[in-house]
Amino acid sequence: MHLYTEAKSIALEAWNESGFDIDTAMEFAHESCDGHEIAIYYGKAISFCAAQDTSEGEQWLEDCDNLVQTGDTFGGIACRIAFATLLVATQEALHEIADQHEESEQ
């Protein structure tokens, strides 16, 4: 999976489904990333984390004090990092889409 291609796809779907409302699109994107296969399957998350630069997702989790939790497993941590990495990339893509939409309306 190519991170930015997947993030852009999720962002575009979120934007279209939201009726071009950034807050609604952000919520849709969050739910999509949370239910993504890399966020729920240990093996896919571990493979994703091994193949991607996850530093932005890890920072996002640290900012939320949510990187490591008591009783975590390796797979659980990988799922959390994969989710956050995809979410951050999707949010960035969504902001780009919203900015382009705003520019085209001016």
PDB file of N, CA, C and O in Angstrom, residues 13-87:
ATOM      1  N   GLU A  13     -12.838  10.796  -0.757  1.00  0.00           N
ATOM      2  CA  GLU A  13     -14.144  10.220  -0.411  1.00  0.00           C
ATOM      3  C   GLU A  13     -14.787  10.998   0.735  1.00  0.00           C
ATOM      4  O   GLU A  13     -15.984  11.308   0.698  1.00  0.00           O
ATOM      5  N   ALA A  14     -13.998  11.338   1.746  1.00  0.00           N
ATOM      6  CA  ALA A  14     -14.521  12.101   2.888  1.00  0.00           C
ATOM      7  C   ALA A  14     -15.044  13.459   2.437  1.00  0.00           C
ATOM      8  O   ALA A  14     -16.113  13.902   2.864  1.00  0.00           O
ATOM      9  N   TRP A  15     -14.292  14.113   1.570  1.00  0.00           N
ATOM     10  CA  TRP A  15     -14.687  15.428   1.083  1.00  0.00           C
ATOM     11  C   TRP A  15     -15.995  15.358   0.294  1.00  0.00           C
ATOM     12  O   TRP A  15     -16.907  16.155   0.506  1.00  0.00           O
ATOM     13  N   ASN A  16     -16.095  14.388  -0.588  1.00  0.00           N
ATOM     14  CA  ASN A  16     -17.299  14.244  -1.400  1.00  0.00           C
ATOM     15  C   ASN A  16     -18.513  13.839  -0.563  1.00  0.00           C
ATOM     16  O   ASN A  16     -19.615  14.330  -0.785  1.00  0.00           O
ATOM     17  N   GLU A  17     -18.304  12.939   0.395  1.00  0.00           N
ATOM     18  CA  GLU A  17     -19.411  12.476   1.241  1.00  0.00           C
ATOM     19  C   GLU A  17     -19.880  13.542   2.232  1.00  0.00           C
ATOM     20  O   GLU A  17     -20.998  13.488   2.710  1.00  0.00           O
ATOM     21  N   SER A  18     -19.026  14.499   2.538  1.00  0.00           N
ATOM     22  CA  SER A  18     -19.346  15.505   3.549  1.00  0.00           C
ATOM     23  C   SER A  18     -20.115  16.697   3.000  1.00  0.00           C
ATOM     24  O   SER A  18     -20.516  17.573   3.761  1.00  0.00           O
ATOM     25  N   GLY A  19     -20.282  16.736   1.694  1.00  0.00           N
ATOM     26  CA  GLY A  19     -20.916  17.914   1.106  1.00  0.00           C
ATOM     27  C   GLY A  19     -19.991  19.114   1.160  1.00  0.00           C
ATOM     28  O   GLY A  19     -20.444  20.250   1.269  1.00  0.00           O
ATOM     29  N   PHE A  20     -18.694  18.866   1.144  1.00  0.00           N
ATOM     30  CA  PHE A  20     -17.653  19.892   1.125  1.00  0.00           C
ATOM     31  C   PHE A  20     -17.575  20.681   2.432  1.00  0.00           C
ATOM     32  O   PHE A  20     -17.222  21.854   2.443  1.00  0.00           O
ATOM     33  N   ASP A  21     -17.873  20.017   3.534  1.00  0.00           N
ATOM     34  CA  ASP A  21     -17.753  20.603   4.867  1.00  0.00           C
ATOM     35  C   ASP A  21     -16.536  19.985   5.550  1.00  0.00           C
ATOM     36  O   ASP A  21     -16.506  18.766   5.768  1.00  0.00           O
ATOM     37  N   ILE A  22     -15.555  20.795   5.893  1.00  0.00           N
ATOM     38  CA  ILE A  22     -14.291  20.281   6.412  1.00  0.00           C
ATOM     39  C   ILE A  22     -14.467  19.531   7.730  1.00  0.00           C
ATOM     40  O   ILE A  22     -13.834  18.495   7.939  1.00  0.00           O
ATOM     41  N   ASP A  23     -15.306  20.011   8.620  1.00  0.00           N
ATOM     42  CA  ASP A  23     -15.486  19.329   9.914  1.00  0.00           C
ATOM     43  C   ASP A  23     -16.117  17.954   9.731  1.00  0.00           C
ATOM     44  O   ASP A  23     -15.673  16.975  10.329  1.00  0.00           O
ATOM     45  N   THR A  24     -17.137  17.885   8.901  1.00  0.00           N
ATOM     46  CA  THR A  24     -17.785  16.607   8.617  1.00  0.00           C
ATOM     47  C   THR A  24     -16.811  15.675   7.899  1.00  0.00           C
ATOM     48  O   THR A  24     -16.757  14.474   8.190  1.00  0.00           O
ATOM     49  N   ALA A  25     -16.033  16.236   6.983  1.00  0.00           N
ATOM     50  CA  ALA A  25     -15.053  15.433   6.248  1.00  0.00           C
ATOM     51  C   ALA A  25     -13.984  14.883   7.188  1.00  0.00           C
ATOM     52  O   ALA A  25     -13.559  13.729   7.058  1.00  0.00           O
ATOM     53  N   MET A  26     -13.553  15.687   8.158  1.00  0.00           N
ATOM     54  CA  MET A  26     -12.545  15.227   9.125  1.00  0.00           C
ATOM     55  C   MET A  26     -13.094  14.063   9.957  1.00  0.00           C
ATOM     56  O   MET A  26     -12.379  13.097  10.225  1.00  0.00           O
ATOM     57  N   GLU A  27     -14.337  14.167  10.357  1.00  0.00           N
ATOM     58  CA  GLU A  27     -14.957  13.092  11.132  1.00  0.00           C
ATOM     59  C   GLU A  27     -15.060  11.814  10.291  1.00  0.00           C
ATOM     60  O   GLU A  27     -14.749  10.717  10.759  1.00  0.00           O
ATOM     61  N   PHE A  28     -15.490  11.968   9.046  1.00  0.00           N
ATOM     62  CA  PHE A  28     -15.590  10.825   8.130  1.00  0.00           C
ATOM     63  C   PHE A  28     -14.215  10.188   7.944  1.00  0.00           C
ATOM     64  O   PHE A  28     -14.076   8.965   7.981  1.00  0.00           O
ATOM     65  N   ALA A  29     -13.190  11.019   7.741  1.00  0.00           N
ATOM     66  CA  ALA A  29     -11.828  10.520   7.535  1.00  0.00           C
ATOM     67  C   ALA A  29     -11.337   9.766   8.769  1.00  0.00           C
ATOM     68  O   ALA A  29     -10.715   8.701   8.646  1.00  0.00           O
ATOM     69  N   HIS A  30     -11.622  10.298   9.950  1.00  0.00           N
ATOM     70  CA  HIS A  30     -11.207   9.640  11.193  1.00  0.00           C
ATOM     71  C   HIS A  30     -11.845   8.255  11.294  1.00  0.00           C
ATOM     72  O   HIS A  30     -11.164   7.266  11.607  1.00  0.00           O
ATOM     73  N   GLU A  31     -13.125   8.173  11.012  1.00  0.00           N
ATOM     74  CA  GLU A  31     -13.824   6.888  11.075  1.00  0.00           C
ATOM     75  C   GLU A  31     -13.290   5.912  10.019  1.00  0.00           C
ATOM     76  O   GLU A  31     -13.142   4.715  10.298  1.00  0.00           O
ATOM     77  N   SER A  32     -12.997   6.424   8.830  1.00  0.00           N
ATOM     78  CA  SER A  32     -12.461   5.565   7.772  1.00  0.00           C
ATOM     79  C   SER A  32     -11.097   5.010   8.142  1.00  0.00           C
ATOM     80  O   SER A  32     -10.823   3.823   7.930  1.00  0.00           O
ATOM     81  N   CYS A  33     -10.248   5.855   8.702  1.00  0.00           N
ATOM     82  CA  CYS A  33      -8.910   5.403   9.104  1.00  0.00           C
ATOM     83  C   CYS A  33      -8.999   4.428  10.273  1.00  0.00           C
ATOM     84  O   CYS A  33      -8.259   3.437  10.318  1.00  0.00           O
ATOM     85  N   ASP A  34      -9.917   4.679  11.193  1.00  0.00           N
ATOM     86  CA  ASP A  34     -10.083   3.813  12.354  1.00  0.00           C
ATOM     87  C   ASP A  34     -10.557   2.416  11.957  1.00  0.00           C
ATOM     88  O   ASP A  34     -10.202   1.428  12.599  1.00  0.00           O
ATOM     89  N   GLY A  35     -11.313   2.322  10.883  1.00  0.00           N
ATOM     90  CA  GLY A  35     -11.812   1.028  10.417  1.00  0.00           C
ATOM     91  C   GLY A  35     -10.969   0.400   9.322  1.00  0.00           C
ATOM     92  O   GLY A  35     -11.301  -0.679   8.828  1.00  0.00           O
ATOM     93  N   HIS A  36      -9.896   1.057   8.944  1.00  0.00           N
ATOM     94  CA  HIS A  36      -9.036   0.562   7.864  1.00  0.00           C
ATOM     95  C   HIS A  36      -8.345  -0.728   8.311  1.00  0.00           C
ATOM     96  O   HIS A  36      -8.036  -0.919   9.481  1.00  0.00           O
ATOM     97  N   GLU A  37      -8.067  -1.595   7.357  1.00  0.00           N
ATOM     98  CA  GLU A  37      -7.452  -2.897   7.679  1.00  0.00           C
ATOM     99  C   GLU A  37      -6.126  -2.754   8.408  1.00  0.00           C
ATOM    100  O   GLU A  37      -5.791  -3.589   9.246  1.00  0.00           O
ATOM    101  N   ILE A  38      -5.358  -1.703   8.137  1.00  0.00           N
ATOM    102  CA  ILE A  38      -4.070  -1.549   8.832  1.00  0.00           C
ATOM    103  C   ILE A  38      -4.257  -1.106  10.275  1.00  0.00           C
ATOM    104  O   ILE A  38      -3.331  -1.210  11.082  1.00  0.00           O
ATOM    105  N   ALA A  39      -5.448  -0.626  10.602  1.00  0.00           N
ATOM    106  CA  ALA A  39      -5.720  -0.192  11.961  1.00  0.00           C
ATOM    107  C   ALA A  39      -6.355  -1.292  12.808  1.00  0.00           C
ATOM    108  O   ALA A  39      -6.457  -1.139  14.025  1.00  0.00           O
ATOM    109  N   ILE A  40      -6.757  -2.392  12.165  1.00  0.00           N
ATOM    110  CA  ILE A  40      -7.440  -3.432  12.943  1.00  0.00           C
ATOM    111  C   ILE A  40      -6.785  -4.811  12.882  1.00  0.00           C
ATOM    112  O   ILE A  40      -7.040  -5.638  13.748  1.00  0.00           O
ATOM    113  N   TYR A  41      -5.946  -5.045  11.890  1.00  0.00           N
ATOM    114  CA  TYR A  41      -5.293  -6.351  11.772  1.00  0.00           C
ATOM    115  C   TYR A  41      -3.810  -6.234  12.109  1.00  0.00           C
ATOM    116  O   TYR A  41      -3.074  -5.496  11.454  1.00  0.00           O
ATOM    117  N   TYR A  42      -3.394  -6.975  13.129  1.00  0.00           N
ATOM    118  CA  TYR A  42      -2.018  -6.892  13.605  1.00  0.00           C
ATOM    119  C   TYR A  42      -0.998  -7.095  12.493  1.00  0.00           C
ATOM    120  O   TYR A  42      -0.062  -6.316  12.355  1.00  0.00           O
ATOM    121  N   GLY A  43      -1.146  -8.142  11.718  1.00  0.00           N
ATOM    122  CA  GLY A  43      -0.179  -8.444  10.670  1.00  0.00           C
ATOM    123  C   GLY A  43      -0.064  -7.330   9.646  1.00  0.00           C
ATOM    124  O   GLY A  43       1.037  -6.969   9.222  1.00  0.00           O
ATOM    125  N   LYS A  44      -1.200  -6.787   9.225  1.00  0.00           N
ATOM    126  CA  LYS A  44      -1.191  -5.693   8.247  1.00  0.00           C
ATOM    127  C   LYS A  44      -0.573  -4.443   8.857  1.00  0.00           C
ATOM    128  O   LYS A  44       0.170  -3.712   8.193  1.00  0.00           O
ATOM    129  N   ALA A  45      -0.869  -4.189  10.125  1.00  0.00           N
ATOM    130  CA  ALA A  45      -0.301  -3.023  10.807  1.00  0.00           C
ATOM    131  C   ALA A  45       1.210  -3.150  10.942  1.00  0.00           C
ATOM    132  O   ALA A  45       1.946  -2.191  10.695  1.00  0.00           O
ATOM    133  N   ILE A  46       1.669  -4.327  11.330  1.00  0.00           N
ATOM    134  CA  ILE A  46       3.111  -4.540  11.497  1.00  0.00           C
ATOM    135  C   ILE A  46       3.820  -4.386  10.160  1.00  0.00           C
ATOM    136  O   ILE A  46       4.859  -3.702  10.071  1.00  0.00           O
ATOM    137  N   SER A  47       3.268  -4.951   9.105  1.00  0.00           N
ATOM    138  CA  SER A  47       3.863  -4.808   7.763  1.00  0.00           C
ATOM    139  C   SER A  47       3.871  -3.350   7.318  1.00  0.00           C
ATOM    140  O   SER A  47       4.857  -2.863   6.769  1.00  0.00           O
ATOM    141  N   PHE A  48       2.769  -2.670   7.570  1.00  0.00           N
ATOM    142  CA  PHE A  48       2.664  -1.250   7.216  1.00  0.00           C
ATOM    143  C   PHE A  48       3.731  -0.442   7.945  1.00  0.00           C
ATOM    144  O   PHE A  48       4.440   0.357   7.337  1.00  0.00           O
ATOM    145  N   CYS A  49       3.833  -0.647   9.242  1.00  0.00           N
ATOM    146  CA  CYS A  49       4.804   0.105  10.045  1.00  0.00           C
ATOM    147  C   CYS A  49       6.238  -0.183   9.617  1.00  0.00           C
ATOM    148  O   CYS A  49       7.094   0.697   9.664  1.00  0.00           O
ATOM    149  N   ALA A  50       6.505  -1.406   9.182  1.00  0.00           N
ATOM    150  CA  ALA A  50       7.848  -1.764   8.733  1.00  0.00           C
ATOM    151  C   ALA A  50       8.192  -1.100   7.404  1.00  0.00           C
ATOM    152  O   ALA A  50       9.360  -0.822   7.138  1.00  0.00           O
ATOM    153  N   ALA A  51       7.189  -0.818   6.590  1.00  0.00           N
ATOM    154  CA  ALA A  51       7.418  -0.296   5.252  1.00  0.00           C
ATOM    155  C   ALA A  51       7.278   1.222   5.133  1.00  0.00           C
ATOM    156  O   ALA A  51       7.667   1.795   4.120  1.00  0.00           O
ATOM    157  N   GLN A  52       6.713   1.865   6.147  1.00  0.00           N
ATOM    158  CA  GLN A  52       6.414   3.296   6.060  1.00  0.00           C
ATOM    159  C   GLN A  52       7.212   4.095   7.086  1.00  0.00           C
ATOM    160  O   GLN A  52       7.631   3.572   8.113  1.00  0.00           O
ATOM    161  N   ASP A  53       7.344   5.379   6.813  1.00  0.00           N
ATOM    162  CA  ASP A  53       7.865   6.310   7.814  1.00  0.00           C
ATOM    163  C   ASP A  53       6.686   6.668   8.708  1.00  0.00           C
ATOM    164  O   ASP A  53       5.745   7.327   8.279  1.00  0.00           O
ATOM    165  N   THR A  54       6.716   6.197   9.922  1.00  0.00           N
ATOM    166  CA  THR A  54       5.586   6.389  10.840  1.00  0.00           C
ATOM    167  C   THR A  54       5.830   7.514  11.841  1.00  0.00           C
ATOM    168  O   THR A  54       5.064   7.668  12.791  1.00  0.00           O
ATOM    169  N   SER A  55       6.856   8.304  11.627  1.00  0.00           N
ATOM    170  CA  SER A  55       7.231   9.314  12.620  1.00  0.00           C
ATOM    171  C   SER A  55       6.127  10.335  12.888  1.00  0.00           C
ATOM    172  O   SER A  55       5.912  10.735  14.037  1.00  0.00           O
ATOM    173  N   GLU A  56       5.384  10.749  11.856  1.00  0.00           N
ATOM    174  CA  GLU A  56       4.304  11.717  12.073  1.00  0.00           C
ATOM    175  C   GLU A  56       3.150  11.093  12.873  1.00  0.00           C
ATOM    176  O   GLU A  56       2.563  11.752  13.728  1.00  0.00           O
ATOM    177  N   GLY A  57       2.857   9.849  12.608  1.00  0.00           N
ATOM    178  CA  GLY A  57       1.817   9.161  13.375  1.00  0.00           C
ATOM    179  C   GLY A  57       2.239   8.958  14.817  1.00  0.00           C
ATOM    180  O   GLY A  57       1.443   9.126  15.743  1.00  0.00           O
ATOM    181  N   GLU A  58       3.490   8.590  15.018  1.00  0.00           N
ATOM    182  CA  GLU A  58       3.996   8.418  16.377  1.00  0.00           C
ATOM    183  C   GLU A  58       3.966   9.732  17.142  1.00  0.00           C
ATOM    184  O   GLU A  58       3.590   9.760  18.321  1.00  0.00           O
ATOM    185  N   GLN A  59       4.321  10.830  16.468  1.00  0.00           N
ATOM    186  CA  GLN A  59       4.280  12.139  17.130  1.00  0.00           C
ATOM    187  C   GLN A  59       2.852  12.517  17.488  1.00  0.00           C
ATOM    188  O   GLN A  59       2.591  13.040  18.565  1.00  0.00           O
ATOM    189  N   TRP A  60       1.920  12.243  16.586  1.00  0.00           N
ATOM    190  CA  TRP A  60       0.510  12.541  16.850  1.00  0.00           C
ATOM    191  C   TRP A  60       0.042  11.785  18.092  1.00  0.00           C
ATOM    192  O   TRP A  60      -0.625  12.344  18.954  1.00  0.00           O
ATOM    193  N   LEU A  61       0.427  10.509  18.182  1.00  0.00           N
ATOM    194  CA  LEU A  61       0.049   9.710  19.346  1.00  0.00           C
ATOM    195  C   LEU A  61       0.706  10.229  20.615  1.00  0.00           C
ATOM    196  O   LEU A  61       0.067  10.274  21.676  1.00  0.00           O
ATOM    197  N   GLU A  62       1.954  10.624  20.532  1.00  0.00           N
ATOM    198  CA  GLU A  62       2.635  11.171  21.705  1.00  0.00           C
ATOM    199  C   GLU A  62       1.970  12.461  22.154  1.00  0.00           C
ATOM    200  O   GLU A  62       1.812  12.698  23.349  1.00  0.00           O
ATOM    201  N   ASP A  63       1.583  13.287  21.195  1.00  0.00           N
ATOM    202  CA  ASP A  63       0.886  14.536  21.536  1.00  0.00           C
ATOM    203  C   ASP A  63      -0.433  14.257  22.241  1.00  0.00           C
ATOM    204  O   ASP A  63      -0.892  15.065  23.053  1.00  0.00           O
ATOM    205  N   CYS A  64      -1.039  13.121  21.937  1.00  0.00           N
ATOM    206  CA  CYS A  64      -2.307  12.713  22.575  1.00  0.00           C
ATOM    207  C   CYS A  64      -2.071  11.853  23.817  1.00  0.00           C
ATOM    208  O   CYS A  64      -3.036  11.381  24.421  1.00  0.00           O
ATOM    209  N   ASP A  65      -0.803  11.629  24.190  1.00  0.00           N
ATOM    210  CA  ASP A  65      -0.452  10.732  25.301  1.00  0.00           C
ATOM    211  C   ASP A  65      -1.071   9.360  25.117  1.00  0.00           C
ATOM    212  O   ASP A  65      -1.622   8.763  26.031  1.00  0.00           O
ATOM    213  N   ASN A  66      -0.969   8.842  23.886  1.00  0.00           N
ATOM    214  CA  ASN A  66      -1.668   7.609  23.560  1.00  0.00           C
ATOM    215  C   ASN A  66      -0.782   6.606  22.814  1.00  0.00           C
ATOM    216  O   ASN A  66      -1.293   5.690  22.199  1.00  0.00           O
ATOM    217  N   LEU A  67       0.539   6.789  22.856  1.00  0.00           N
ATOM    218  CA  LEU A  67       1.405   5.896  22.095  1.00  0.00           C
ATOM    219  C   LEU A  67       1.425   4.499  22.697  1.00  0.00           C
ATOM    220  O   LEU A  67       1.196   3.510  22.021  1.00  0.00           O
ATOM    221  N   VAL A  68       1.688   4.412  23.980  1.00  0.00           N
ATOM    222  CA  VAL A  68       1.745   3.115  24.651  1.00  0.00           C
ATOM    223  C   VAL A  68       0.796   3.149  25.846  1.00  0.00           C
ATOM    224  O   VAL A  68       0.776   4.114  26.600  1.00  0.00           O
ATOM    225  N   GLN A  69       0.024   2.093  25.978  1.00  0.00           N
ATOM    226  CA  GLN A  69      -0.922   1.990  27.084  1.00  0.00           C
ATOM    227  C   GLN A  69      -0.621   0.733  27.889  1.00  0.00           C
ATOM    228  O   GLN A  69      -0.070  -0.239  27.360  1.00  0.00           O
ATOM    229  N   THR A  70      -0.989   0.733  29.145  1.00  0.00           N
ATOM    230  CA  THR A  70      -0.778  -0.420  30.005  1.00  0.00           C
ATOM    231  C   THR A  70      -1.417  -1.654  29.382  1.00  0.00           C
ATOM    232  O   THR A  70      -2.555  -1.608  28.919  1.00  0.00           O
ATOM    233  N   GLY A  71      -0.682  -2.739  29.350  1.00  0.00           N
ATOM    234  CA  GLY A  71      -1.199  -3.995  28.817  1.00  0.00           C
ATOM    235  C   GLY A  71      -1.125  -4.115  27.312  1.00  0.00           C
ATOM    236  O   GLY A  71      -1.637  -5.088  26.743  1.00  0.00           O
ATOM    237  N   ASP A  72      -0.490  -3.171  26.664  1.00  0.00           N
ATOM    238  CA  ASP A  72      -0.376  -3.215  25.204  1.00  0.00           C
ATOM    239  C   ASP A  72       0.406  -4.428  24.723  1.00  0.00           C
ATOM    240  O   ASP A  72       1.300  -4.917  25.395  1.00  0.00           O
ATOM    241  N   THR A  73       0.059  -4.851  23.539  1.00  0.00           N
ATOM    242  CA  THR A  73       0.828  -5.880  22.837  1.00  0.00           C
ATOM    243  C   THR A  73       1.557  -5.200  21.685  1.00  0.00           C
ATOM    244  O   THR A  73       1.211  -4.072  21.292  1.00  0.00           O
ATOM    245  N   PHE A  74       2.526  -5.886  21.122  1.00  0.00           N
ATOM    246  CA  PHE A  74       3.247  -5.368  19.969  1.00  0.00           C
ATOM    247  C   PHE A  74       2.273  -5.066  18.834  1.00  0.00           C
ATOM    248  O   PHE A  74       2.321  -4.006  18.209  1.00  0.00           O
ATOM    249  N   GLY A  75       1.367  -5.991  18.575  1.00  0.00           N
ATOM    250  CA  GLY A  75       0.385  -5.803  17.506  1.00  0.00           C
ATOM    251  C   GLY A  75      -0.534  -4.632  17.771  1.00  0.00           C
ATOM    252  O   GLY A  75      -0.873  -3.880  16.853  1.00  0.00           O
ATOM    253  N   GLY A  76      -0.933  -4.470  19.015  1.00  0.00           N
ATOM    254  CA  GLY A  76      -1.806  -3.351  19.379  1.00  0.00           C
ATOM    255  C   GLY A  76      -1.135  -2.011  19.165  1.00  0.00           C
ATOM    256  O   GLY A  76      -1.746  -1.060  18.666  1.00  0.00           O
ATOM    257  N   ILE A  77       0.125  -1.942  19.536  1.00  0.00           N
ATOM    258  CA  ILE A  77       0.884  -0.705  19.326  1.00  0.00           C
ATOM    259  C   ILE A  77       1.043  -0.442  17.829  1.00  0.00           C
ATOM    260  O   ILE A  77       0.879   0.686  17.370  1.00  0.00           O
ATOM    261  N   ALA A  78       1.346  -1.481  17.064  1.00  0.00           N
ATOM    262  CA  ALA A  78       1.483  -1.329  15.612  1.00  0.00           C
ATOM    263  C   ALA A  78       0.181  -0.834  14.989  1.00  0.00           C
ATOM    264  O   ALA A  78       0.207   0.048  14.118  1.00  0.00           O
ATOM    265  N   CYS A  79      -0.953  -1.376  15.422  1.00  0.00           N
ATOM    266  CA  CYS A  79      -2.250  -0.922  14.903  1.00  0.00           C
ATOM    267  C   CYS A  79      -2.476   0.551  15.221  1.00  0.00           C
ATOM    268  O   CYS A  79      -2.941   1.317  14.368  1.00  0.00           O
ATOM    269  N   ARG A  80      -2.136   0.958  16.420  1.00  0.00           N
ATOM    270  CA  ARG A  80      -2.321   2.346  16.826  1.00  0.00           C
ATOM    271  C   ARG A  80      -1.423   3.275  16.004  1.00  0.00           C
ATOM    272  O   ARG A  80      -1.853   4.335  15.551  1.00  0.00           O
ATOM    273  N   ILE A  81      -0.179   2.875  15.797  1.00  0.00           N
ATOM    274  CA  ILE A  81       0.747   3.690  15.010  1.00  0.00           C
ATOM    275  C   ILE A  81       0.312   3.743  13.545  1.00  0.00           C
ATOM    276  O   ILE A  81       0.348   4.810  12.916  1.00  0.00           O
ATOM    277  N   ALA A  82      -0.104   2.616  13.001  1.00  0.00           N
ATOM    278  CA  ALA A  82      -0.566   2.580  11.612  1.00  0.00           C
ATOM    279  C   ALA A  82      -1.780   3.484  11.426  1.00  0.00           C
ATOM    280  O   ALA A  82      -1.852   4.266  10.464  1.00  0.00           O
ATOM    281  N   PHE A  83      -2.728   3.395  12.347  1.00  0.00           N
ATOM    282  CA  PHE A  83      -3.915   4.250  12.298  1.00  0.00           C
ATOM    283  C   PHE A  83      -3.516   5.719  12.305  1.00  0.00           C
ATOM    284  O   PHE A  83      -3.968   6.511  11.475  1.00  0.00           O
ATOM    285  N   ALA A  84      -2.680   6.107  13.257  1.00  0.00           N
ATOM    286  CA  ALA A  84      -2.301   7.515  13.402  1.00  0.00           C
ATOM    287  C   ALA A  84      -1.533   8.012  12.182  1.00  0.00           C
ATOM    288  O   ALA A  84      -1.743   9.147  11.731  1.00  0.00           O
ATOM    289  N   THR A  85      -0.675   7.176  11.632  1.00  0.00           N
ATOM    290  CA  THR A  85       0.094   7.560  10.447  1.00  0.00           C
ATOM    291  C   THR A  85      -0.841   7.791   9.266  1.00  0.00           C
ATOM    292  O   THR A  85      -0.712   8.790   8.549  1.00  0.00           O
ATOM    293  N   LEU A  86      -1.791   6.891   9.066  1.00  0.00           N
ATOM    294  CA  LEU A  86      -2.762   7.049   7.991  1.00  0.00           C
ATOM    295  C   LEU A  86      -3.653   8.267   8.239  1.00  0.00           C
ATOM    296  O   LEU A  86      -3.936   9.028   7.319  1.00  0.00           O
ATOM    297  N   LEU A  87      -4.062   8.475   9.477  1.00  0.00           N
ATOM    298  CA  LEU A  87      -4.923   9.612   9.805  1.00  0.00           C
ATOM    299  C   LEU A  87      -4.228  10.934   9.518  1.00  0.00           C
ATOM    300  O   LEU A  87      -4.813  11.823   8.894  1.00  0.00           O
TER     301      LEU A  87
END
